[in-house]
Short mmCIF file of C-alpha atoms and ligand atoms in Angstrom, two decimals:
data_model
loop_
_atom_site.label_atom_id
_atom_site.label_comp_id
_atom_site.label_asym_id
_atom_site.label_seq_id
_atom_site.Cartn_x
_atom_site.Cartn_y
_atom_site.Cartn_z
CA UNK A 1 0.74 -10.19 -26.93
CA UNK A 2 1.13 -7.77 -24.06
CA UNK A 3 -1.06 -8.52 -21.00
CA UNK A 4 -3.39 -5.78 -19.74
CA UNK A 5 -3.42 -5.24 -15.99
CA UNK A 6 -6.24 -3.21 -14.42
CA UNK A 7 -5.10 -1.29 -11.34
CA UNK A 8 -7.73 0.31 -9.16
CA UNK A 9 -6.32 3.16 -7.13
CA UNK A 10 -3.37 3.18 -9.48
CA UNK A 11 -2.66 6.89 -8.99
CA UNK A 12 -2.19 6.41 -5.20
CA UNK A 13 1.06 5.90 -3.34
CA UNK A 14 1.59 2.16 -3.84
CA UNK A 15 -0.48 1.98 -7.00
CA UNK A 16 1.56 4.65 -8.89
CA UNK A 17 4.88 2.89 -8.11
CA UNK A 18 3.42 -0.40 -9.17
CA UNK A 19 2.12 1.03 -12.43
CA UNK A 20 5.63 2.32 -13.19
CA UNK A 21 7.15 -1.11 -12.59
CA UNK A 22 4.43 -2.87 -14.64
CA UNK A 23 4.96 -0.52 -17.57
CA UNK A 24 8.69 -0.96 -17.33
CA UNK A 25 8.31 -4.69 -17.36
CA UNK A 26 6.26 -4.55 -20.60
CA UNK A 27 2.67 -4.84 -19.38
CA UNK A 28 -0.14 -2.66 -20.52
CA UNK A 29 -1.92 -0.90 -17.72
CA UNK A 30 -5.31 0.72 -17.20
CA UNK A 31 -6.22 2.63 -14.05
CA UNK A 32 -9.49 3.42 -12.32
CA UNK A 33 -9.13 6.12 -9.69
CA UNK A 34 -11.53 8.65 -8.24
CA UNK A 35 -8.72 10.98 -7.08
CA UNK A 36 -10.11 10.98 -3.54
CA UNK A 37 -6.54 10.63 -2.22
CA UNK A 38 -4.36 11.28 -5.28
CA UNK A 39 -3.60 13.91 -7.87
CA UNK A 40 -4.18 13.79 -11.59
CA UNK A 41 -0.56 15.09 -12.21
CA UNK A 42 0.66 11.58 -11.13
CA UNK A 43 -0.47 10.33 -14.52
CA UNK A 44 2.05 12.61 -16.33
CA UNK A 45 4.73 11.76 -13.85
CA UNK A 46 4.23 8.12 -14.65
CA UNK A 47 4.61 8.98 -18.31
CA UNK A 48 7.74 11.02 -17.67
CA UNK A 49 9.38 8.08 -15.75
CA UNK A 50 8.35 5.24 -18.12
CA UNK A 51 7.84 6.99 -21.49
CA UNK A 52 4.37 5.29 -21.56
CA UNK A 53 0.97 6.54 -20.77
CA UNK A 54 -1.44 4.16 -19.00
CA UNK A 55 -5.13 4.29 -19.92
CA UNK A 56 -6.97 6.26 -17.24
CA UNK A 57 -10.61 6.16 -16.18
CA UNK A 58 -11.60 8.69 -13.48
CA UNK A 59 -14.32 7.37 -11.24
CA UNK A 60 -15.34 5.21 -8.38
CA UNK A 61 -14.85 1.44 -8.29
CA UNK A 62 -18.42 1.10 -7.00
CA UNK A 63 -19.75 2.64 -10.17
CA UNK A 64 -21.07 -0.35 -12.12
CA UNK A 65 -21.54 1.56 -15.36
CA UNK A 66 -17.93 2.63 -15.30
CA UNK A 67 -16.72 -0.94 -14.52
CA UNK A 68 -18.85 -2.18 -17.49
CA UNK A 69 -17.07 0.28 -19.72
CA UNK A 70 -13.55 -0.55 -18.43
CA UNK A 71 -14.08 -4.33 -18.60
CA UNK A 72 -15.70 -4.13 -22.07
CA UNK A 73 -13.02 -1.87 -23.57
CA UNK A 74 -10.00 -3.82 -22.30
CA UNK A 75 -8.94 -7.43 -22.47
CA UNK A 76 -7.93 -7.59 -18.81
CA UNK A 77 -5.62 -10.50 -17.71
CA UNK A 78 -5.54 -9.52 -13.99
CA UNK A 79 -6.77 -6.87 -11.55
CA UNK A 80 -4.69 -5.36 -8.80
CA UNK A 81 -7.19 -3.88 -6.37
CA UNK A 82 -5.54 -1.05 -4.42
CA UNK A 83 -8.43 1.35 -4.25
CA UNK A 84 -9.59 1.81 -0.66
CA UNK A 85 -9.77 4.30 2.16
CA UNK A 86 -6.87 3.82 4.60
CA UNK A 87 -6.88 6.37 7.41
CA UNK A 88 -7.25 4.40 10.58
CA UNK A 89 -8.37 7.32 12.82
CA UNK A 90 -10.96 8.46 10.24
CA UNK A 91 -12.34 4.91 10.09
CA UNK A 92 -13.13 4.97 13.79
CA UNK A 93 -15.16 8.14 13.30
CA UNK A 94 -16.71 7.19 9.93
CA UNK A 95 -17.07 3.34 10.01
CA UNK A 96 -19.99 3.20 7.52
CA UNK A 97 -17.91 5.10 4.95
CA UNK A 98 -15.05 2.70 5.40
CA UNK A 99 -17.20 -0.48 5.20
CA UNK A 100 -19.03 1.00 2.19
CA UNK A 101 -15.97 1.97 0.11
CA UNK A 102 -13.67 -0.82 1.07
CA UNK A 103 -16.14 -3.71 0.91
CA UNK A 104 -18.66 -2.59 -1.64
CA UNK A 105 -15.74 -1.59 -3.87
CA UNK A 106 -14.27 -5.19 -3.80
CA UNK A 107 -17.75 -6.71 -4.36
CA UNK A 108 -18.25 -4.53 -7.44
CA UNK A 109 -14.88 -5.51 -8.86
CA UNK A 110 -15.42 -9.23 -8.22
CA UNK A 111 -18.85 -9.08 -9.90
CA UNK A 112 -17.35 -7.40 -12.93
CA UNK A 113 -14.55 -10.02 -13.06
CA UNK A 114 -17.13 -12.76 -12.90
CA UNK A 115 -19.26 -11.26 -15.63
CA UNK A 116 -16.34 -10.56 -17.99
CA UNK A 117 -14.45 -13.81 -17.23
CA UNK A 118 -11.40 -12.14 -15.71
CA UNK A 119 -9.83 -14.80 -13.52
CA UNK A 120 -7.10 -13.16 -11.55
CA UNK A 121 -7.13 -10.68 -8.64
CA UNK A 122 -4.32 -9.40 -6.40
CA UNK A 123 -5.59 -7.68 -3.25
CA UNK A 124 -3.88 -5.08 -1.10
CA UNK A 125 -4.15 -6.52 2.39
CA UNK A 126 -2.21 -5.35 5.43
CA UNK A 127 -0.09 -6.65 8.33
CA UNK A 128 -2.94 -5.07 10.38
CA UNK A 129 -4.78 -8.37 10.09
CA UNK A 130 -2.22 -9.86 12.47
CA UNK A 131 -3.28 -7.40 15.22
CA UNK A 132 -0.67 -7.34 18.05
CA UNK A 133 1.29 -10.52 17.09
CA UNK A 134 2.34 -12.76 20.00
CA UNK A 135 5.16 -14.38 18.10
CA UNK A 136 7.57 -12.66 15.68
CA UNK A 137 8.32 -12.59 12.84
CA UNK A 138 4.76 -12.88 11.44
CA UNK A 139 4.42 -15.70 9.00
CA UNK A 140 1.40 -16.11 6.76
CA UNK A 141 0.18 -18.70 9.35
CA UNK A 142 0.33 -16.29 12.27
CA UNK A 143 -3.22 -16.14 13.66
CA UNK A 144 -5.24 -13.20 12.28
CA UNK A 145 -7.98 -11.13 13.94
CA UNK A 146 -8.23 -9.12 17.10
CA UNK A 147 -8.24 -5.93 15.07
CA UNK A 148 -9.11 -2.72 16.88
CA UNK A 149 -10.37 -0.42 14.14
CA UNK A 150 -12.91 -0.47 11.24
CA UNK A 151 -10.15 0.07 8.58
CA UNK A 152 -8.41 -3.11 9.74
CA UNK A 153 -11.68 -4.96 9.96
CA UNK A 154 -12.34 -4.10 6.32
CA UNK A 155 -9.05 -5.80 5.31
CA UNK A 156 -9.95 -8.91 7.23
CA UNK A 157 -13.47 -9.01 5.77
CA UNK A 158 -12.06 -8.47 2.25
CA UNK A 159 -9.68 -11.39 2.73
CA UNK A 160 -12.66 -13.65 3.74
CA UNK A 161 -14.73 -12.34 0.91
CA UNK A 162 -12.09 -13.09 -1.72
CA UNK A 163 -11.35 -16.53 -0.17
CA UNK A 164 -15.04 -17.39 -0.47
CA UNK A 165 -15.33 -15.96 -3.92
CA UNK A 166 -12.42 -18.11 -5.35
CA UNK A 167 -13.81 -21.17 -3.53
CA UNK A 168 -17.17 -20.73 -5.18
CA UNK A 169 -15.93 -19.85 -8.71
CA UNK A 170 -13.81 -22.50 -10.40
CA UNK A 171 -10.92 -21.09 -12.35
CA UNK A 172 -10.63 -17.93 -10.29
CA UNK A 173 -7.27 -17.09 -8.63
CA UNK A 174 -6.45 -14.63 -5.94
CA UNK A 175 -3.25 -13.49 -4.26
CA UNK A 176 -3.62 -11.61 -0.99
CA UNK A 177 -0.55 -9.42 -0.31
CA UNK A 178 -0.17 -8.43 3.32
CA UNK A 179 1.96 -5.25 3.23
CA UNK A 180 4.03 -4.18 6.21
CA UNK A 181 4.95 -0.52 6.34
CA UNK A 182 5.68 1.02 2.88
CA UNK A 183 7.75 4.25 2.88
CA UNK A 184 9.97 6.09 0.48
CA UNK A 185 9.42 7.38 -3.03
CA UNK A 186 10.61 6.74 -6.58
CA UNK A 187 14.22 7.77 -7.16
CA UNK A 188 13.10 10.42 -9.67
CA UNK A 189 11.43 12.29 -6.87
CA UNK A 190 8.38 12.66 -9.09
CA UNK A 191 6.03 10.24 -7.28
CA UNK A 192 5.74 9.47 -3.62
CA UNK A 193 3.38 9.65 -0.74
CA UNK A 194 1.32 12.77 -0.80
CA UNK A 195 -1.77 12.41 1.30
CA UNK A 196 -4.44 15.08 0.87
CA UNK A 197 -5.13 15.47 4.62
CA UNK A 198 -2.94 15.68 7.73
CA UNK A 199 -1.17 12.29 7.68
CA UNK A 200 -1.55 9.54 10.34
CA UNK A 201 1.37 7.51 9.25
CA UNK A 202 4.88 8.10 10.56
CA UNK A 203 6.97 8.95 7.51
CA UNK A 204 4.43 11.34 5.86
CA UNK A 205 4.16 13.05 9.24
CA UNK A 206 7.95 13.31 9.50
CA UNK A 207 7.99 14.91 6.01
CA UNK A 208 5.51 17.56 7.15
CA UNK A 209 7.78 18.35 10.13
CA UNK A 210 10.80 18.41 7.84
CA UNK A 211 8.96 20.89 5.60
CA UNK A 212 8.22 23.01 8.70
CA UNK A 213 4.45 22.69 8.07
CA UNK A 214 4.11 21.03 11.52
CA UNK A 215 6.55 22.05 14.33
CA UNK A 216 7.31 18.69 15.80
CA UNK A 217 6.67 15.01 15.64
CA UNK A 218 5.17 13.19 18.62
CA UNK A 219 6.60 9.76 19.22
CA UNK A 220 3.71 7.66 20.44
CA UNK A 221 5.21 6.06 23.55
CA UNK A 222 8.70 5.21 24.81
CA UNK A 223 7.68 2.72 27.41
CA UNK A 224 7.03 -0.36 25.22
CA UNK A 225 8.90 -3.54 25.91
CA UNK A 226 11.44 -2.92 23.12
CA UNK A 227 15.18 -2.04 23.34
CA UNK A 228 14.56 1.77 23.17
CA UNK A 229 10.97 1.71 24.38
CA UNK A 230 9.40 2.84 21.06
CA UNK A 231 7.39 0.55 18.77
CA UNK A 232 9.01 -1.60 16.10
CA UNK A 233 7.78 -1.94 12.49
CA UNK A 234 8.94 -3.41 9.19
CA UNK A 235 9.51 -0.45 6.82
CA UNK A 236 9.74 -1.48 3.19
CA UNK A 237 10.73 0.80 0.32
CA UNK A 238 7.68 1.38 -1.82
CA UNK A 239 9.65 0.41 -4.96
CA UNK A 240 10.50 -2.95 -3.47
CA UNK A 241 6.76 -3.37 -2.53
CA UNK A 242 5.73 -2.32 -6.06
CA UNK A 243 8.10 -4.98 -7.54
CA UNK A 244 6.41 -7.57 -5.32
CA UNK A 245 3.24 -6.89 -7.32
CA UNK A 246 4.95 -7.50 -10.58
CA UNK A 247 6.19 -10.85 -9.22
CA UNK A 248 2.69 -11.60 -7.98
CA UNK A 249 1.33 -10.91 -11.48
CA UNK A 250 3.79 -13.35 -13.02
CA UNK A 251 2.79 -15.88 -10.44
CA UNK A 252 -0.99 -15.49 -10.72
CA UNK A 253 -0.91 -15.82 -14.49
CA UNK A 254 0.56 -19.32 -14.13
CA UNK A 255 -0.70 -20.78 -10.80
CA UNK A 256 -3.20 -23.58 -10.38
CA UNK A 257 -4.08 -22.91 -6.74
CA UNK A 258 -7.03 -20.63 -6.23
CA UNK A 259 -5.56 -18.73 -3.31
CA UNK A 260 -2.12 -17.65 -2.21
CA UNK A 261 -1.13 -15.31 0.61
CA UNK A 262 2.20 -13.54 0.90
CA UNK A 263 3.74 -11.11 3.34
CA UNK A 264 5.61 -8.23 1.75
CA UNK A 265 8.04 -6.59 4.13
CA UNK A 266 11.80 -6.79 4.56
CA UNK A 267 11.99 -9.13 7.57
CA UNK A 268 13.72 -6.48 9.58
CA UNK A 269 12.31 -4.39 12.44
CA UNK A 270 13.14 -0.71 13.01
CA UNK A 271 11.94 1.29 16.05
CA UNK A 272 10.32 4.71 15.76
CA UNK A 273 13.37 6.37 17.44
CA UNK A 274 15.78 4.49 15.15
CA UNK A 275 13.80 5.65 12.15
CA UNK A 276 13.71 9.31 13.30
CA UNK A 277 17.55 9.26 13.94
CA UNK A 278 18.20 7.60 10.54
CA UNK A 279 16.08 10.33 8.84
CA UNK A 280 18.09 13.08 10.51
CA UNK A 281 21.41 11.35 9.71
CA UNK A 282 20.88 10.57 6.03
CA UNK A 283 19.26 13.87 5.22
CA UNK A 284 21.46 16.03 7.40
CA UNK A 285 18.59 17.88 9.00
CA UNK A 286 17.14 18.29 12.44
CA UNK A 287 13.80 16.85 13.24
CA UNK A 288 12.15 18.17 16.42
CA UNK A 289 10.19 15.57 18.33
CA UNK A 290 8.60 15.05 21.72
CA UNK A 291 7.67 11.80 23.45
CA UNK A 292 3.93 11.55 23.87
CA UNK A 293 1.53 8.94 25.17
CA UNK A 294 0.88 5.58 23.41
CA UNK A 295 -1.58 5.64 20.51
CA UNK A 296 -4.56 3.38 21.18
CA UNK A 297 -4.46 0.18 19.18
CA UNK A 298 -0.73 0.26 18.38
CA UNK A 299 1.08 -3.13 18.34
CA UNK A 300 4.38 -3.17 20.27
CA UNK A 301 6.32 -4.81 17.44
CA UNK A 302 5.46 -6.21 14.08
CA UNK A 303 7.77 -7.46 11.34
CA UNK A 304 7.47 -10.00 8.62
CA UNK A 305 8.83 -13.35 7.76
CA UNK A 306 9.27 -13.02 3.96
CA UNK A 307 10.51 -16.55 3.45
CA UNK A 308 7.43 -17.60 1.50
CA UNK A 309 7.50 -14.65 -0.87
CA UNK A 310 11.20 -15.21 -1.35
CA UNK A 311 10.76 -18.88 -2.13
CA UNK A 312 7.59 -18.74 -4.30
CA UNK A 313 7.78 -15.27 -5.93
CA UNK A 314 11.58 -14.67 -5.93
CA UNK A 315 10.85 -11.59 -3.79
CA UNK A 316 14.11 -9.89 -2.59
CA UNK A 317 13.95 -6.33 -1.36
CA UNK A 318 16.89 -4.25 -2.56
CA UNK A 319 16.61 -1.05 -0.62
CA UNK A 320 17.42 -0.15 3.05
CA UNK A 321 15.35 2.00 5.40
CA UNK A 322 18.05 4.65 4.87
CA UNK A 323 17.54 4.54 1.12
CA UNK A 324 13.84 4.89 1.60
CA UNK A 325 14.21 7.85 3.93
CA UNK A 326 16.57 9.58 1.50
CA UNK A 327 14.14 9.07 -1.35
CA UNK A 328 11.17 10.30 0.76
CA UNK A 329 13.07 13.53 1.56
CA UNK A 330 14.17 13.94 -2.05
CA UNK A 331 10.47 13.66 -3.12
CA UNK A 332 9.57 16.37 -0.54
CA UNK A 333 12.33 18.75 -1.70
CA UNK A 334 11.35 18.26 -5.36
CA UNK A 335 7.75 18.94 -4.59
CA UNK A 336 8.55 22.02 -2.51
CA UNK A 337 10.60 23.38 -5.49
CA UNK A 338 7.82 22.48 -7.86
CA UNK A 339 5.18 24.31 -5.82
CA UNK A 340 7.38 27.48 -5.73
CA UNK A 341 7.77 27.61 -9.52
P1 NAD B 401 -3.51 5.73 -1.42
O1 NAD B 401 -4.65 6.43 -0.70
O2 NAD B 401 -2.35 6.56 -1.70
O3 NAD B 401 -4.10 5.10 -2.73
C1 NAD B 401 -5.43 4.64 -2.91
C2 NAD B 401 -5.91 5.17 -4.16
O4 NAD B 401 -7.27 4.72 -4.39
C3 NAD B 401 -6.00 6.71 -4.20
O5 NAD B 401 -5.39 7.18 -5.44
C4 NAD B 401 -7.48 7.03 -4.15
O6 NAD B 401 -7.77 8.23 -4.86
C5 NAD B 401 -8.11 5.79 -4.76
N1 NAD B 401 -9.48 5.47 -4.33
C6 NAD B 401 -9.86 5.40 -3.04
N2 NAD B 401 -11.17 5.00 -3.05
C7 NAD B 401 -11.54 4.82 -4.31
C8 NAD B 401 -12.73 4.45 -4.97
N3 NAD B 401 -13.90 4.16 -4.18
N4 NAD B 401 -12.76 4.33 -6.27
C9 NAD B 401 -11.69 4.58 -7.02
N5 NAD B 401 -10.49 5.02 -6.51
C10 NAD B 401 -10.39 5.13 -5.15
O7 NAD B 401 -3.17 4.43 -0.52
P2 NAD B 401 -1.98 3.44 -0.63
O8 NAD B 401 -1.04 3.69 0.45
O9 NAD B 401 -1.39 3.50 -2.04
O10 NAD B 401 -2.71 2.05 -0.38
C11 NAD B 401 -3.16 1.24 -1.43
C12 NAD B 401 -3.78 0.07 -0.85
O11 NAD B 401 -2.90 -0.65 0.03
C13 NAD B 401 -5.02 0.31 0.00
O12 NAD B 401 -5.92 -0.71 -0.17
C14 NAD B 401 -4.47 0.28 1.44
O13 NAD B 401 -5.46 0.01 2.35
C15 NAD B 401 -3.49 -0.82 1.33
N6 NAD B 401 -2.45 -0.74 2.34
C16 NAD B 401 -1.71 0.43 2.48
C17 NAD B 401 -0.65 0.47 3.41
C18 NAD B 401 0.17 1.70 3.61
O14 NAD B 401 0.81 1.81 4.64
N7 NAD B 401 0.14 2.64 2.69
C19 NAD B 401 -0.43 -0.64 4.24
C20 NAD B 401 -1.17 -1.82 4.06
C21 NAD B 401 -2.20 -1.84 3.12
C1 UD1 B 402 -1.00 1.93 10.60
C2 UD1 B 402 -2.29 1.31 10.95
C3 UD1 B 402 -2.47 0.04 10.10
C4 UD1 B 402 -2.44 0.46 8.56
C5 UD1 B 402 -1.13 1.16 8.34
C6 UD1 B 402 -1.13 1.71 6.90
C7 UD1 B 402 -2.74 1.80 13.32
C8 UD1 B 402 -2.87 1.22 14.69
N1 UD1 B 402 -2.34 0.92 12.37
O1 UD1 B 402 0.02 1.05 10.88
O2 UD1 B 402 -3.75 -0.52 10.37
O3 UD1 B 402 -2.44 -0.68 7.76
O4 UD1 B 402 -1.01 2.28 9.26
O5 UD1 B 402 -2.03 2.74 6.73
O6 UD1 B 402 -3.04 2.92 13.08
N2 UD1 B 402 4.03 6.91 15.09
C9 UD1 B 402 4.48 7.95 15.89
N3 UD1 B 402 4.10 9.18 15.65
C10 UD1 B 402 3.32 9.48 14.57
C11 UD1 B 402 2.87 8.49 13.75
C12 UD1 B 402 3.24 7.22 14.02
O7 UD1 B 402 5.25 7.64 16.88
O8 UD1 B 402 2.99 10.65 14.41
C13 UD1 B 402 4.51 5.54 15.36
C14 UD1 B 402 3.35 4.61 15.62
O9 UD1 B 402 3.07 4.51 16.99
C15 UD1 B 402 3.92 3.28 15.08
C16 UD1 B 402 4.87 3.70 13.98
O10 UD1 B 402 5.10 5.06 14.19
O11 UD1 B 402 4.62 2.64 16.10
C17 UD1 B 402 4.31 3.44 12.61
O12 UD1 B 402 3.01 4.11 12.59
P1 UD1 B 402 2.15 4.20 11.24
O13 UD1 B 402 2.97 4.74 10.20
O14 UD1 B 402 0.89 4.85 11.57
O15 UD1 B 402 1.92 2.64 10.83
P2 UD1 B 402 1.28 1.47 11.68
O16 UD1 B 402 0.79 1.88 12.99
O17 UD1 B 402 2.26 0.30 11.68
#
């Protein structure tokens, strides 16, 4: 029988690509999303890509009545909990909102799992838990903490919460996935990263500049201790990241250990200036930028060791940063065309 996977936030950037991969791999999928940072059209794009329509429940993960309905109507094998707020700058201004949505949301999901005897949860954590790592690459044993914003704190607290939950509830399993920097879009150009507000993250910002909606990019600092002075990150194609979730689902349905933690990145660092130049080169367009001051709280360099995910999940990213930048631009062009029609 097909396994049913509940994805919270399944219409968002990473969630939608993961839903596509799950459906293609033969899983049934249901989604809870309140559309606070996604669009309902994504549902039909998922159907166009896969030929299958996931079950969709519109609403908040903190709505206990909704959770009761979803968990009663579906025989759920595992939950992938993506739903959260993720804008770092906003979290500094609205900490209560971030703690409320990101922590109460997880507590509500864990309670529903407990009540309905659902034993497996995969959680969207972040490389942000490593703060400004002293030694690179980051392994899963790199010390965590020293986080400088409420968004990052919510990821750390969620990790602790889930660790304590599986410890206290025999038979429960959790996998914490620490994502590095997901970029790119599905090759169809139908789904990609489409934030509702002005983006904070580098590639969505670059796309707004490429679309001439913003006149230039500001590179946050060129005086870091890196070869070209700009910060280094581990940019992973969102389809590779999505596939990491399918591998994690296969793992969680068979593991005995209550808790596993995996980095999902590529293992390769790319600087901001390298990324900007690669975007221009692969897409044959100019991208105006200026060098600005450092952004508070930025780590100089962060990239993953993915040895553990490779060894235990069979995780092997297929796409390069150039592929991801091409796909991101293709998504932009396709959406620009779509909005003109
Ligand atoms: P996203 O904003 O595109 O997707 C999140 C989805 O969750 C959206 O569709 C939104 O509408 C929904 N949502 C938010 N709050 C909700 C709520 N209370 N109830 C129901 N639905 C809700 O973000 P994303 O980039 O796809 O990120 C997914 C997860 O991965 C998040 O937990 C994020 O913190 C984490 N993460 C993202 C990145 C990244 O760079 N994108 C990096 C590390 C970790
Ligand atoms: C940021 C968050 C991190 C979060 C992740 C996903 C911070 C300090 N970290 O990671 O907690 O998990 O997003 O939401 O905010 N850059 C520019 N100009 C821009 C935008 C970015 O130069 O307009 C640079 C940044 O300085 C950084 C790199 O691009 O060096 C990547 O930035 P971003 O995409 O925001 O990701 P992170 O900072 O790695």
